[in-house]
Coordinates of C-alpha atoms in Angstrom, one line a residue:
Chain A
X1 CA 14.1 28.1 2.0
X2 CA 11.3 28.6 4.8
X3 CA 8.2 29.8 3.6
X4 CA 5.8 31.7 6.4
X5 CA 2.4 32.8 5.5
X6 CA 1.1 35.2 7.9
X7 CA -2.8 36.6 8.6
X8 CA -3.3 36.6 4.2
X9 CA -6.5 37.3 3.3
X10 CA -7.7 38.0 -0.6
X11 CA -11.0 38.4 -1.6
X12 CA -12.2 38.6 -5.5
X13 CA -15.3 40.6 -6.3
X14 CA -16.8 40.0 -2.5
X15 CA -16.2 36.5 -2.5
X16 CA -13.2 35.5 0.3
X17 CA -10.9 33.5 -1.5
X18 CA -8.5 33.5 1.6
X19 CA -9.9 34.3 4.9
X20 CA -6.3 35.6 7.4
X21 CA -4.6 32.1 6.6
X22 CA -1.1 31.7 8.3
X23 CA 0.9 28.6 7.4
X24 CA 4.6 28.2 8.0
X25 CA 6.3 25.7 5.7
X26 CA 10.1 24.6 6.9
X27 CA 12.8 24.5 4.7
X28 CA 13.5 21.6 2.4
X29 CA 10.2 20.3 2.7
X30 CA 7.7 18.6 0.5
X31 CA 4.0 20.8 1.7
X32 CA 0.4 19.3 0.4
X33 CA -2.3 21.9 0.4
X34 CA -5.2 19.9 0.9
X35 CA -8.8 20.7 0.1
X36 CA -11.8 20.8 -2.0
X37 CA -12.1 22.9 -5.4
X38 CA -12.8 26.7 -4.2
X39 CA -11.6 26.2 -1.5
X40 CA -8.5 28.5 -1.5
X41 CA -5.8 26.0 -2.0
X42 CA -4.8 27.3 -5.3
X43 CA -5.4 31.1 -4.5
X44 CA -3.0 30.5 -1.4
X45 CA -0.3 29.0 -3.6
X46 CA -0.8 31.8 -6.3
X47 CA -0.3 34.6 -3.5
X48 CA 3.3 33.0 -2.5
X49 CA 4.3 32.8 -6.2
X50 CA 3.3 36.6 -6.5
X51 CA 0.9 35.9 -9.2
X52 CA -1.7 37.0 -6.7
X53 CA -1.5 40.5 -4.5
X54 CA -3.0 39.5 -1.6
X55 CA -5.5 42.2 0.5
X56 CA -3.8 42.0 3.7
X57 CA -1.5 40.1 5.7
X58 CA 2.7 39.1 4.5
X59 CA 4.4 36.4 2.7
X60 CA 8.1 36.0 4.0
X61 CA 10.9 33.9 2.0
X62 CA 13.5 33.0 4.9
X63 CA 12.3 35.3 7.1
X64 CA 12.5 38.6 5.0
X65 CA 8.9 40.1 3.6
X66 CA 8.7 39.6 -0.2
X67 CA 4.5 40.2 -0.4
X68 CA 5.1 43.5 -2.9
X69 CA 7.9 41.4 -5.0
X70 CA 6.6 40.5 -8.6
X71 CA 6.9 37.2 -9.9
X72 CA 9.7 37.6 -11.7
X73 CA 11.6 38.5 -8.9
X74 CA 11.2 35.9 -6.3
X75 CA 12.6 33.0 -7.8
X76 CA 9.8 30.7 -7.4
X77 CA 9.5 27.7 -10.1
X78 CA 5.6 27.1 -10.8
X79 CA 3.7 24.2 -12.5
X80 CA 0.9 24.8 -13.7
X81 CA -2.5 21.9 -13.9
X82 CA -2.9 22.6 -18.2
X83 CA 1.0 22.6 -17.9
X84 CA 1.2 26.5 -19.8
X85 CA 3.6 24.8 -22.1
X86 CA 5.1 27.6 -24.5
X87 CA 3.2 25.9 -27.8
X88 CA 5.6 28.0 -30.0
X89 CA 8.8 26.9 -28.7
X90 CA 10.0 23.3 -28.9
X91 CA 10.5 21.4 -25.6
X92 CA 14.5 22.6 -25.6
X93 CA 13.6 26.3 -25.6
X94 CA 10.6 25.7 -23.1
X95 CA 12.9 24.9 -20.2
X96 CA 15.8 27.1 -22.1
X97 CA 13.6 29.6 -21.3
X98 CA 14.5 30.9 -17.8
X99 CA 17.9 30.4 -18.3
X100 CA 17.8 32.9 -21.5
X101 CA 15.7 35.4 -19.3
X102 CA 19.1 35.0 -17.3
X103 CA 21.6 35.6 -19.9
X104 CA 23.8 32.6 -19.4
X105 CA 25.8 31.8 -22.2
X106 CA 25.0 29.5 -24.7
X107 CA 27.2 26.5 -23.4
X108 CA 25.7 27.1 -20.0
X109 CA 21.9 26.9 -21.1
X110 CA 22.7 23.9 -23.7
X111 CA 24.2 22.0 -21.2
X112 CA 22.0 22.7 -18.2
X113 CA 18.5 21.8 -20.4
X114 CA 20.7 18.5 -21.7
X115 CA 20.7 17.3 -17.7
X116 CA 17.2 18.3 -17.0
X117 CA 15.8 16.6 -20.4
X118 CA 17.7 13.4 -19.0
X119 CA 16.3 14.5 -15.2
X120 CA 12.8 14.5 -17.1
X121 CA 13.0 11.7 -19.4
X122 CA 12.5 13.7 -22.5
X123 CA 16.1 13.1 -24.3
X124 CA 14.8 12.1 -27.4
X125 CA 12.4 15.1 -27.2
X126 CA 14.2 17.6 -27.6
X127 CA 13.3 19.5 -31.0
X128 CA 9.5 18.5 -30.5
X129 CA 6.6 21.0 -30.0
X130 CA 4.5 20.7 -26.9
X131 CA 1.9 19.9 -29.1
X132 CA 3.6 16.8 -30.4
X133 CA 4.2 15.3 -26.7
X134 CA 1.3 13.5 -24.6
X135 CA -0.2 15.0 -20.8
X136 CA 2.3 13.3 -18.9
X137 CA 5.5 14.4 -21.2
X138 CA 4.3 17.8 -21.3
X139 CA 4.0 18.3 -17.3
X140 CA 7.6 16.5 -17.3
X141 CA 8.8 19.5 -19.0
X142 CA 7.1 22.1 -17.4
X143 CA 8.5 20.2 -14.2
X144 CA 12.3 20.4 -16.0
X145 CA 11.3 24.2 -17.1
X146 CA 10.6 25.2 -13.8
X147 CA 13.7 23.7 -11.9
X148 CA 15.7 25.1 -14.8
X149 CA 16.5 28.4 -13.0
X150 CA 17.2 26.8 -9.6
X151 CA 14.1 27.9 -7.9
X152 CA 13.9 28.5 -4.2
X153 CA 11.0 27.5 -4.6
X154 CA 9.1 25.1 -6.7
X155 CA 5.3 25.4 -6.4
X156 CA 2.2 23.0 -8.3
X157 CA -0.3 24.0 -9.1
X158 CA -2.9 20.6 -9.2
X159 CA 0.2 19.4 -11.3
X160 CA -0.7 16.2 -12.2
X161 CA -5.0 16.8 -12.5
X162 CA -5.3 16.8 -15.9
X163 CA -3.8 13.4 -16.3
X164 CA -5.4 9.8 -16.7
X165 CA -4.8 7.9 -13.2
X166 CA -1.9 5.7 -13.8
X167 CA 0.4 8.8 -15.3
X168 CA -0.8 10.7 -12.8
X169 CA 0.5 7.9 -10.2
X170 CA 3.5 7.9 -11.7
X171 CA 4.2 11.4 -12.1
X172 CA 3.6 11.6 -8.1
X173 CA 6.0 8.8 -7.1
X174 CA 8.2 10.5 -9.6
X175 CA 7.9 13.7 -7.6
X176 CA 8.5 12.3 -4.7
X177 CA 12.0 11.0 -5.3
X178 CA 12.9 14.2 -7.2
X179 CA 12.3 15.7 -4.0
X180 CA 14.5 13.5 -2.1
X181 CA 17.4 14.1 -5.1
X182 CA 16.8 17.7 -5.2
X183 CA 15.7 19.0 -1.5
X184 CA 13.8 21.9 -2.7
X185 CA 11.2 23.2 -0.5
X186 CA 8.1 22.4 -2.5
X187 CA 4.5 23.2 -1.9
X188 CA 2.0 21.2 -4.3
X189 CA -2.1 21.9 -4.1
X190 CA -4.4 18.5 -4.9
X191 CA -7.9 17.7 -3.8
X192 CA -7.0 13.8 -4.4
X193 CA -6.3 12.9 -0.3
X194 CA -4.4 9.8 -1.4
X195 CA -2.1 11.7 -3.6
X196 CA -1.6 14.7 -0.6
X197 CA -1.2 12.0 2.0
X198 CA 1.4 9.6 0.2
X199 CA 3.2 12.4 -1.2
X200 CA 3.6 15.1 0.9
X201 CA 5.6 15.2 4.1
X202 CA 3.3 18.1 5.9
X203 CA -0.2 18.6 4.8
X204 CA -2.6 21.4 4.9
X205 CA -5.8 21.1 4.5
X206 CA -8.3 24.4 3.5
X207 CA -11.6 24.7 3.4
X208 CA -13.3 28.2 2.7
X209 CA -10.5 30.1 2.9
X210 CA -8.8 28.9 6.0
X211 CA -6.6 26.1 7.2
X212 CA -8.4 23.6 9.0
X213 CA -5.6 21.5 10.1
X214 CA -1.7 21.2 9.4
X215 CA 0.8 18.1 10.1
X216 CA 2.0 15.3 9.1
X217 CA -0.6 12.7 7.0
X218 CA 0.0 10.7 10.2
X219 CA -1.3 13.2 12.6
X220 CA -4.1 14.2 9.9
X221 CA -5.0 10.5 10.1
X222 CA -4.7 10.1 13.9
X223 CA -5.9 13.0 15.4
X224 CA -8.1 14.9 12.5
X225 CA -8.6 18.4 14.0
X226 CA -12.1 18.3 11.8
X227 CA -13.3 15.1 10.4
X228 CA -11.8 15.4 7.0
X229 CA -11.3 11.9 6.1
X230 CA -12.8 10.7 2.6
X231 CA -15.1 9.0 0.5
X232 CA -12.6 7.3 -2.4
X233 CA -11.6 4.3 -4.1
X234 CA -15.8 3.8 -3.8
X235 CA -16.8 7.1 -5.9
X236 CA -13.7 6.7 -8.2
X237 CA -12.2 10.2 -7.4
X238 CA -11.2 12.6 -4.6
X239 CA -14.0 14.9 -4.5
X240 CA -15.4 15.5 -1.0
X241 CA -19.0 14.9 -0.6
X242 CA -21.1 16.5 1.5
X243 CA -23.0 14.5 4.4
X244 CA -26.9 14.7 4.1
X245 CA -27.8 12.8 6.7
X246 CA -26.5 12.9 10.1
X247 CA -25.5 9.4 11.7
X248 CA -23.7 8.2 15.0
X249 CA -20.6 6.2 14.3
X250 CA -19.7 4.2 17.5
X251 CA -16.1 5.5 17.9
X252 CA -14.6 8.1 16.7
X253 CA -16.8 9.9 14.3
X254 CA -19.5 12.6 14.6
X255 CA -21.2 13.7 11.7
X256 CA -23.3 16.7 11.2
X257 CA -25.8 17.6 8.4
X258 CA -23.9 19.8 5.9
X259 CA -20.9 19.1 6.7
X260 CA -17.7 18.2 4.4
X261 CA -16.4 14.8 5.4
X262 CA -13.5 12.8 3.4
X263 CA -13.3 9.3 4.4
X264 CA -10.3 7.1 4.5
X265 CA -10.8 3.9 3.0
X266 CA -11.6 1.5 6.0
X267 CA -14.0 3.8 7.0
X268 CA -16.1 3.0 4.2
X269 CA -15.9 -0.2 4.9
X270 CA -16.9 0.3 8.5
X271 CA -20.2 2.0 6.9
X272 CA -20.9 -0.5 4.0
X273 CA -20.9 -3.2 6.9
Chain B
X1 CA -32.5 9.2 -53.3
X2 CA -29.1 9.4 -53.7
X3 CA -29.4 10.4 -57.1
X4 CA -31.8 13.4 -56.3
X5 CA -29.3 14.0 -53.9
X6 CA -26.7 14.3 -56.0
X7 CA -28.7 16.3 -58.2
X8 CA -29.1 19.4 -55.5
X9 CA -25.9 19.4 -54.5
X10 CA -24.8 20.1 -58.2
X11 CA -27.9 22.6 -57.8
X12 CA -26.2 24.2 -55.1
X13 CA -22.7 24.5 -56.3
X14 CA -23.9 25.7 -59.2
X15 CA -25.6 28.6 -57.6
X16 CA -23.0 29.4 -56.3
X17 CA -20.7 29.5 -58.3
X18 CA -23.2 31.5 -60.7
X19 CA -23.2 34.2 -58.1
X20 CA -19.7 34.3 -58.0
X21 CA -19.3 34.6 -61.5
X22 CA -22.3 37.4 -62.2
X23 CA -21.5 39.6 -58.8
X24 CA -17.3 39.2 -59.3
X25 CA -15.5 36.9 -61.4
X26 CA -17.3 38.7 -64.5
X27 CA -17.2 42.1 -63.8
X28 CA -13.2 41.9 -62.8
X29 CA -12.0 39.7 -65.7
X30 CA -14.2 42.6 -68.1
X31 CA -11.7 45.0 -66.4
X32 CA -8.9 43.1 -67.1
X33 CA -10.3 42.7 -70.8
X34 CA -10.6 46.0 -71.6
X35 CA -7.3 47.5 -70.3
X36 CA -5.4 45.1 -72.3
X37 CA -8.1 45.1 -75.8
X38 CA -5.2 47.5 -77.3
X39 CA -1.9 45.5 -76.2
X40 CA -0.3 46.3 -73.1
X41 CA 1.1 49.8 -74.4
X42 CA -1.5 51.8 -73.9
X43 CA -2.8 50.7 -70.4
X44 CA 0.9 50.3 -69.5
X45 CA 1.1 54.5 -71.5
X46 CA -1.8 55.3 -69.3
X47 CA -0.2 54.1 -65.7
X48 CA 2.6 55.9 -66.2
X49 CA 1.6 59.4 -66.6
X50 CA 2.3 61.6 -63.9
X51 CA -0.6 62.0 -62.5
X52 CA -0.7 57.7 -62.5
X53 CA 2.6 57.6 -60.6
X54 CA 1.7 59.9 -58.4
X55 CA -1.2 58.5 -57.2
X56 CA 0.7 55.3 -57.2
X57 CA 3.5 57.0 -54.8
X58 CA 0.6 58.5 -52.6
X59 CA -1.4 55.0 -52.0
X60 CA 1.3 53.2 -51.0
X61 CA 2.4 56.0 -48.5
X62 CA -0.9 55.8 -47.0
X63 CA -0.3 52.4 -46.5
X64 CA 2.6 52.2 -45.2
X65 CA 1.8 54.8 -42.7
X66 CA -1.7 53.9 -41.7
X67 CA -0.4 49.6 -41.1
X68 CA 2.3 50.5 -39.3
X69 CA 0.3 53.0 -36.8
X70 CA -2.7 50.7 -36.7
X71 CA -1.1 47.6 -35.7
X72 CA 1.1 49.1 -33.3
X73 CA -2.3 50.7 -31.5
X74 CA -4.4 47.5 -32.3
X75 CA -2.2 45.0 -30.3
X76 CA -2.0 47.7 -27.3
X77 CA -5.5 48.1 -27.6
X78 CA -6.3 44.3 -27.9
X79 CA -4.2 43.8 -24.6
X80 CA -6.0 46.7 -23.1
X81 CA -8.8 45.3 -23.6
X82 CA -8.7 41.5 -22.7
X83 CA -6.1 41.3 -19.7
X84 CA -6.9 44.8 -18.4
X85 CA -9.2 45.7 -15.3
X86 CA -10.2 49.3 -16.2
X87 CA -13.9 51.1 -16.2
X88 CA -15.6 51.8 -19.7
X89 CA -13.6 48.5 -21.7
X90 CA -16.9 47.7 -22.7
X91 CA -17.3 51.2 -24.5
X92 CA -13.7 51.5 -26.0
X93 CA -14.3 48.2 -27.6
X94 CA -18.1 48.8 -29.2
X95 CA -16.0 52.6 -30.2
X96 CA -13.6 50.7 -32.0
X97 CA -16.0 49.2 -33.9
X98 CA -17.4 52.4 -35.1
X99 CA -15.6 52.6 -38.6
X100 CA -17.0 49.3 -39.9
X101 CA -20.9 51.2 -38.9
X102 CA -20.5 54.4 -40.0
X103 CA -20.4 55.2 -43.8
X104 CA -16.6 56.6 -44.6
X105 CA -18.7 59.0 -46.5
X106 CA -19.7 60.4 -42.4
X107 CA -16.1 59.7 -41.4
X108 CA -14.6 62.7 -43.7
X109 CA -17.1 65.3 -43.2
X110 CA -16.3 64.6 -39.3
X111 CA -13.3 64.8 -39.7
X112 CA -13.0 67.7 -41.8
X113 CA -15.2 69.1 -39.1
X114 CA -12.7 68.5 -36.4
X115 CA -9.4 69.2 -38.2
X116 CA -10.6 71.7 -40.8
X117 CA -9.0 75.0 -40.9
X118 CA -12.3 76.6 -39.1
X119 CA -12.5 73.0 -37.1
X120 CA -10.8 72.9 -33.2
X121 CA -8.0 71.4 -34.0
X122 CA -7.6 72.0 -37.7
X123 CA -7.6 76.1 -36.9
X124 CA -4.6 75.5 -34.2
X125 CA -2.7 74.0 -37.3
X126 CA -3.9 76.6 -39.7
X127 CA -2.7 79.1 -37.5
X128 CA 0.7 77.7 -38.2
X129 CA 0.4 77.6 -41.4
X130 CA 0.2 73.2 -41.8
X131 CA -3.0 72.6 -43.2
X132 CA -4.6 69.2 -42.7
X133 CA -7.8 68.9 -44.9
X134 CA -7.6 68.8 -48.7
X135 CA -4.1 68.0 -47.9
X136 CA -1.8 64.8 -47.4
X137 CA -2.3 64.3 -43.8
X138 CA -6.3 64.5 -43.7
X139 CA -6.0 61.6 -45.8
X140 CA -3.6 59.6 -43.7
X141 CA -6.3 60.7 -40.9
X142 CA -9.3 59.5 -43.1
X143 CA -7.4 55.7 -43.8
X144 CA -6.1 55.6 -40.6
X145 CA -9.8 55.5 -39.2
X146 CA -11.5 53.8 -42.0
X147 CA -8.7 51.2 -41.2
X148 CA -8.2 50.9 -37.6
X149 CA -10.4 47.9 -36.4
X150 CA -9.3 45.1 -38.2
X151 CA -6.0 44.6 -35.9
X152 CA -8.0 45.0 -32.3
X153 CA -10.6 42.4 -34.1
X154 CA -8.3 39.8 -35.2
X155 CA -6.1 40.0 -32.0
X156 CA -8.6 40.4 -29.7
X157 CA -9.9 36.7 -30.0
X158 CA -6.5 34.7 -30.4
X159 CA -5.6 37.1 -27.1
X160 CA -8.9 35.4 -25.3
X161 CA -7.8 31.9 -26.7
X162 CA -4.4 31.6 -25.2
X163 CA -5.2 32.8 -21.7
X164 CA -2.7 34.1 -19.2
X165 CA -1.1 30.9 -18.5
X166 CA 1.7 31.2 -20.5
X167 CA 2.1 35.1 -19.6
X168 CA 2.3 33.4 -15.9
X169 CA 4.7 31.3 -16.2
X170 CA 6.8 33.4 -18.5
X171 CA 6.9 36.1 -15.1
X172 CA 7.7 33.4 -13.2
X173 CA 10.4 32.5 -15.2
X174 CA 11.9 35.7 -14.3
X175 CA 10.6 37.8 -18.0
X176 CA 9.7 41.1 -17.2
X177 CA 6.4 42.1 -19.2
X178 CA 8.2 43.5 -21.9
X179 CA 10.2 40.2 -22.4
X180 CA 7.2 38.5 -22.0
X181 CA 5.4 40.2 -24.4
X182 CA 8.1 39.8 -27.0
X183 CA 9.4 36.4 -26.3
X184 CA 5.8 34.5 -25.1
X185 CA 3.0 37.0 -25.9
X186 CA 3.4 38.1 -29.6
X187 CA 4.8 34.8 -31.2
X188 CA 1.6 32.9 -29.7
X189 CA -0.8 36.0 -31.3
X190 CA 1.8 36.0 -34.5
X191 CA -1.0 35.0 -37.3
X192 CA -4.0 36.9 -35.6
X193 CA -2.0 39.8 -36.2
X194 CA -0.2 39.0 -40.0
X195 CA -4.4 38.4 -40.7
X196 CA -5.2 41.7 -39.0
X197 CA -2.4 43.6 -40.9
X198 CA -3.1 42.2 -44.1
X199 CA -6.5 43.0 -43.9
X200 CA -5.6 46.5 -42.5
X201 CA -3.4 46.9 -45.9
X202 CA -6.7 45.8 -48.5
X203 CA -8.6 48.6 -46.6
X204 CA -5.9 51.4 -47.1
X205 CA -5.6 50.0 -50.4
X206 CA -8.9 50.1 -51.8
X207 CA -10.7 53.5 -49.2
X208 CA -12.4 55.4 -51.0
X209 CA -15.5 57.6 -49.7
X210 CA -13.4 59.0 -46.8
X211 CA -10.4 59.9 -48.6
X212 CA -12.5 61.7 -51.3
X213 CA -14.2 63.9 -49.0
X214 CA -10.9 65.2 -47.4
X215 CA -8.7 65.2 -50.2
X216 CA -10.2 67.9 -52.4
X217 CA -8.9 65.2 -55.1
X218 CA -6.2 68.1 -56.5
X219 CA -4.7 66.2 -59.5
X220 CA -1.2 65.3 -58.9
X221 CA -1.5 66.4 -55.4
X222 CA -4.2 64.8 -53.5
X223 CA -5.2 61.9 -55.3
X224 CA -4.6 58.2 -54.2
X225 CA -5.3 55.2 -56.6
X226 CA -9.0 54.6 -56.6
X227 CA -9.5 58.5 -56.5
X228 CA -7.4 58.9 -59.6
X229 CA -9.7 55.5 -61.6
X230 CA -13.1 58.0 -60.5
X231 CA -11.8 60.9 -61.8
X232 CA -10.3 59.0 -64.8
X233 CA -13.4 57.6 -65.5
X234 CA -15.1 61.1 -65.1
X235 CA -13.2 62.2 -67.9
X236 CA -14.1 59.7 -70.6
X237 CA -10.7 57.8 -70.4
X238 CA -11.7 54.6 -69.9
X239 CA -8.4 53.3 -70.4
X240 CA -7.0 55.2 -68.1
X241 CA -9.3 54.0 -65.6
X242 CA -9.2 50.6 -66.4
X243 CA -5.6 50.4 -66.3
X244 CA -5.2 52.1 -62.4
X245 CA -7.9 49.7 -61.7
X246 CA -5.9 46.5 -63.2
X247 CA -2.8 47.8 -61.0
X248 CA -5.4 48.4 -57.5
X249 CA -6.7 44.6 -58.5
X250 CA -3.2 43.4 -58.7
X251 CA -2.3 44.5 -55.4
X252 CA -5.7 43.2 -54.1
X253 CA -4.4 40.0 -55.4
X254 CA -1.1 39.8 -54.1
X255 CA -2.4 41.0 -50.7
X256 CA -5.1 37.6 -50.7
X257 CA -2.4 35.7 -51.7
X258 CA -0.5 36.3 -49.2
X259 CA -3.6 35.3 -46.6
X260 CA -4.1 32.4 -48.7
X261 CA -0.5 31.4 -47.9
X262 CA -0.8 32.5 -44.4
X263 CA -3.8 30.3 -43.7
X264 CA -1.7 27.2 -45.1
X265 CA 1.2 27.7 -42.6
X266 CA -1.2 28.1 -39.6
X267 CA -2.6 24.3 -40.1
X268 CA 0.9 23.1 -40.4

């Protein structure tokens, strides 16, 4: 299902969360919402979940306005960064848990959760809590509680921040070839470039409550609309730093005092040298 | 030194445990002592009058009307008051407060300014002929007051704790916020309220001050447990009053039990 964003802006207490973003996201694809923490990404993706009223401006689902539908009716599946595992239910009932909302009969649910505990790797979990499963197995099933209900939809939140690097690597390959399996049309919001770039087949990246730039990771890479690139393996994470100091680069790159710059790995190299 | 040590640690404890003993364990086991001096036939003669039973009967109505009502409005109120966006939260919750400030003592002359027969409400139900002070539902008024912020104070906090997250994806899910709030919201809030209720119930139980005032304390008619040990006790029948007071302390008992037990399950 196509997902159009159009003119959205949402401010909380004064401060302009979303500044009239548009953003059209085709069907069956795999979207990155790029950007820095407060920067909008994750109000944007809460607006088209309908966990967020935006102040102005229209969310459409396939072409028909759904900016007034609750939550609960628009059929979205949403993961959430601390996972908001259901600690009183055991991981069964967790992703059981739409399907219920649903009414399907008790074969129905049983076997549907049985295929999405072997989709998710948590067979042998079945009667655990959440609180008896690690970071990684507990996103797994808010993954398989999410696509439990066939979403139109499936929507991350930061899905895989709170996790230690290699699960976190893993998770996202992981994602990546559920996509290709289930052709969902799936928007996920990270502030780790390397994670937005080799995951995602269209990227958006937001600054301050607008889009800077949409396409592919190559055209971010080729032609970057705004010098987004970044500073990471070097600092160790994916946070964007600030330049202090303006300097000339011989090419391709102007840097301004102030300014947000991400730089992709060979760059640094270019400035360590 | 770990001798030394050693040596004002048992200091401690056994302060401690000395003013446990002097301010409660002493007094209560005296209680116990002296209802059962005699056998168990004449405290068990002495609970069983009428006037015993009825007072009996009456407590545990008050009770069971003034839990019931205060949980129900505690857990709305608790919601109200940590997911909602309205003006004046801040007030409603220092209001709520207000029974654990002000002496029940106030609480019954206010109300029996309010709902007397000469009060604003009170004369609308006089003129109807229900009367509400020195009369059953004054009291249920009076413990329903005295009672009401235990629920809002337990919930409150575990309502803080678990965020919206789960709430979130529950809507997501497709609940509506009724399903939500029965299948997601009030299982993860379960023991905050079972703590709030049972120390709702101890209140009712044991309210005294409040109740007195409005209840004209009519024998037989208006008189609740611990009015019935005072007036007992006024009249020189100290096993009378010992005996009510053995029964009050039983349910006191069976009541911390059950938070003892509570507590146990909520580690597990």
């Amino acid at each position: 299902m196509a997902i159009d964003v159009h003119h959205v802006s949402k401010s909380f207490n004064g401060f302009k969360a979303l500044d009239d973003v548009s953003l059209s996201v085709p069907d069956g694809s795999l979207t990155a919402l790029l950007g820095p923490s407060g920067g909008g990404k994750s109000t944007l993706l809460r607006v088209i979940a309908g966990l967020e009223e935006p102040d102005s401006g229209e969310v459409l689902f396939s072409g028909e306005a759904v900016t007034t539908l609750p939550a609960q009716e628009r059929g979205v599946g949403f993961v959430f960064q601390h996972y908001a595992a259901f600690k009183h239910m055991t991981v069964r009932d967790n992703i059981a848990f739409g399907l219920k909302i649903r009414k399907r009969s008790k074969s129905e649910v049983r076997e549907r959760v049985d295929e999405l505990l072997a989709l998710v790797h948590l067979g042998g979990w079945a009667d655990r809590y959440p609180a008896q499963l690690s970071g990684g197995q507990r996103q797994r099933m808010a993954l398989a509680r999410a696509l439990a209900v066939q979403p139109r939809v499936l929507l991350l939140d930061e899905p895989f921040g709170a996790l230690d690097a290699t699960v976190r690597k893993e998770l996202r390959d992981w994602l990546r070839r559920l996509h290709d399996e289930v052709h969902v049309t799936t928007i996920f919001v990270t502030h780790d470039q390397e994670e937005a770039l080799e995951v995602a087949q269209q990227v958006a990246v937001i600054n301050a409550g607008s889009i800077e730039q949409t396409g592919t990771p190559d055209d971010l890479y080729e032609r970057p609309a705004n010098p987004f690139v970044r500073i990471q393996p070097a600092l160790g994470d994916g946070t964007p730093v600030p330049v202090l100091a303006t300097r000339q680069q011989a090419d391709d790159l102007e840097l301004h005092a102030g300014q947000i710059v991400w730089l992709r790995v060979h760059h640094m190299r270019e400035f360590a040298a | 030194m770990p001798g030394s040590a050693r040596r004002s640690r048992l200091t401690l404890r056994l302060l401690a445990l000395g003013y446990l003993a002097a301010l409660l364990a002493i007094p209560v086991a005296m209680v116990f002592y002296r209802t059962f001096e005699h056998g168990i036939g004449p405290a068990w003669d002495a609970v069983t009058t009428p006037p015993a039973q009825h007072a009996f009967w009456l407590t545990v109505m008050m009770v069971a009307i003034a839990v019931p009502l205060n949980t129900i409005f505690g857990i709305g109120l608790g919601l109200a008051i940590v997911r909602g966006r309205w003006r004046g939260k801040t007030l409603v919750s220092a209001i709520v407060d207000l029974p654990f400030a002000v002496s029940p003592v106030v609480v019954g002359l206010a109300l029996i300014l309010v709902y007397g027969n000469k009060g604003w409400i009170g004369g609308v139900f006089a003129e109807n002929g229900i009367r509400i002070i020195f009369s059953t539902p004054g009291m249920v008024l009076a413990t329903i007051f005295v009672s009401l912020p235990f629920v809002v104070r337990e919930v409150v906090p575990v309502l803080r704790e678990i965020g919206v997250e789960q709430e979130e994806a529950a809507s997501t899910l497709g609940a509506s916020s009724w399903q939500t709030f029965w299948r997601v919201t009030l299982p993860a809030i379960r023991w905050g309220v079972a703590y709030g209720v049972i120390l709702t119930t101890a209140r009712a139980l044991g309210e005294f001050g409040a109740v007195a005032v409005v209840s004209g304390k009519i024998e037989g008619q208006t008189e609740t447990m611990t009015l019935f040990v005072e007036q007992r006790f006024q009249a020189f029948d100290l096993t009378g009053a010992y005996a009510a007071s053995v029964v009050l302390a039983l349910f006191a008992l069976a009541v911390i039990g059950t938070m003892t037990l509570l507590d146990r399950r909520k580690e597990t």
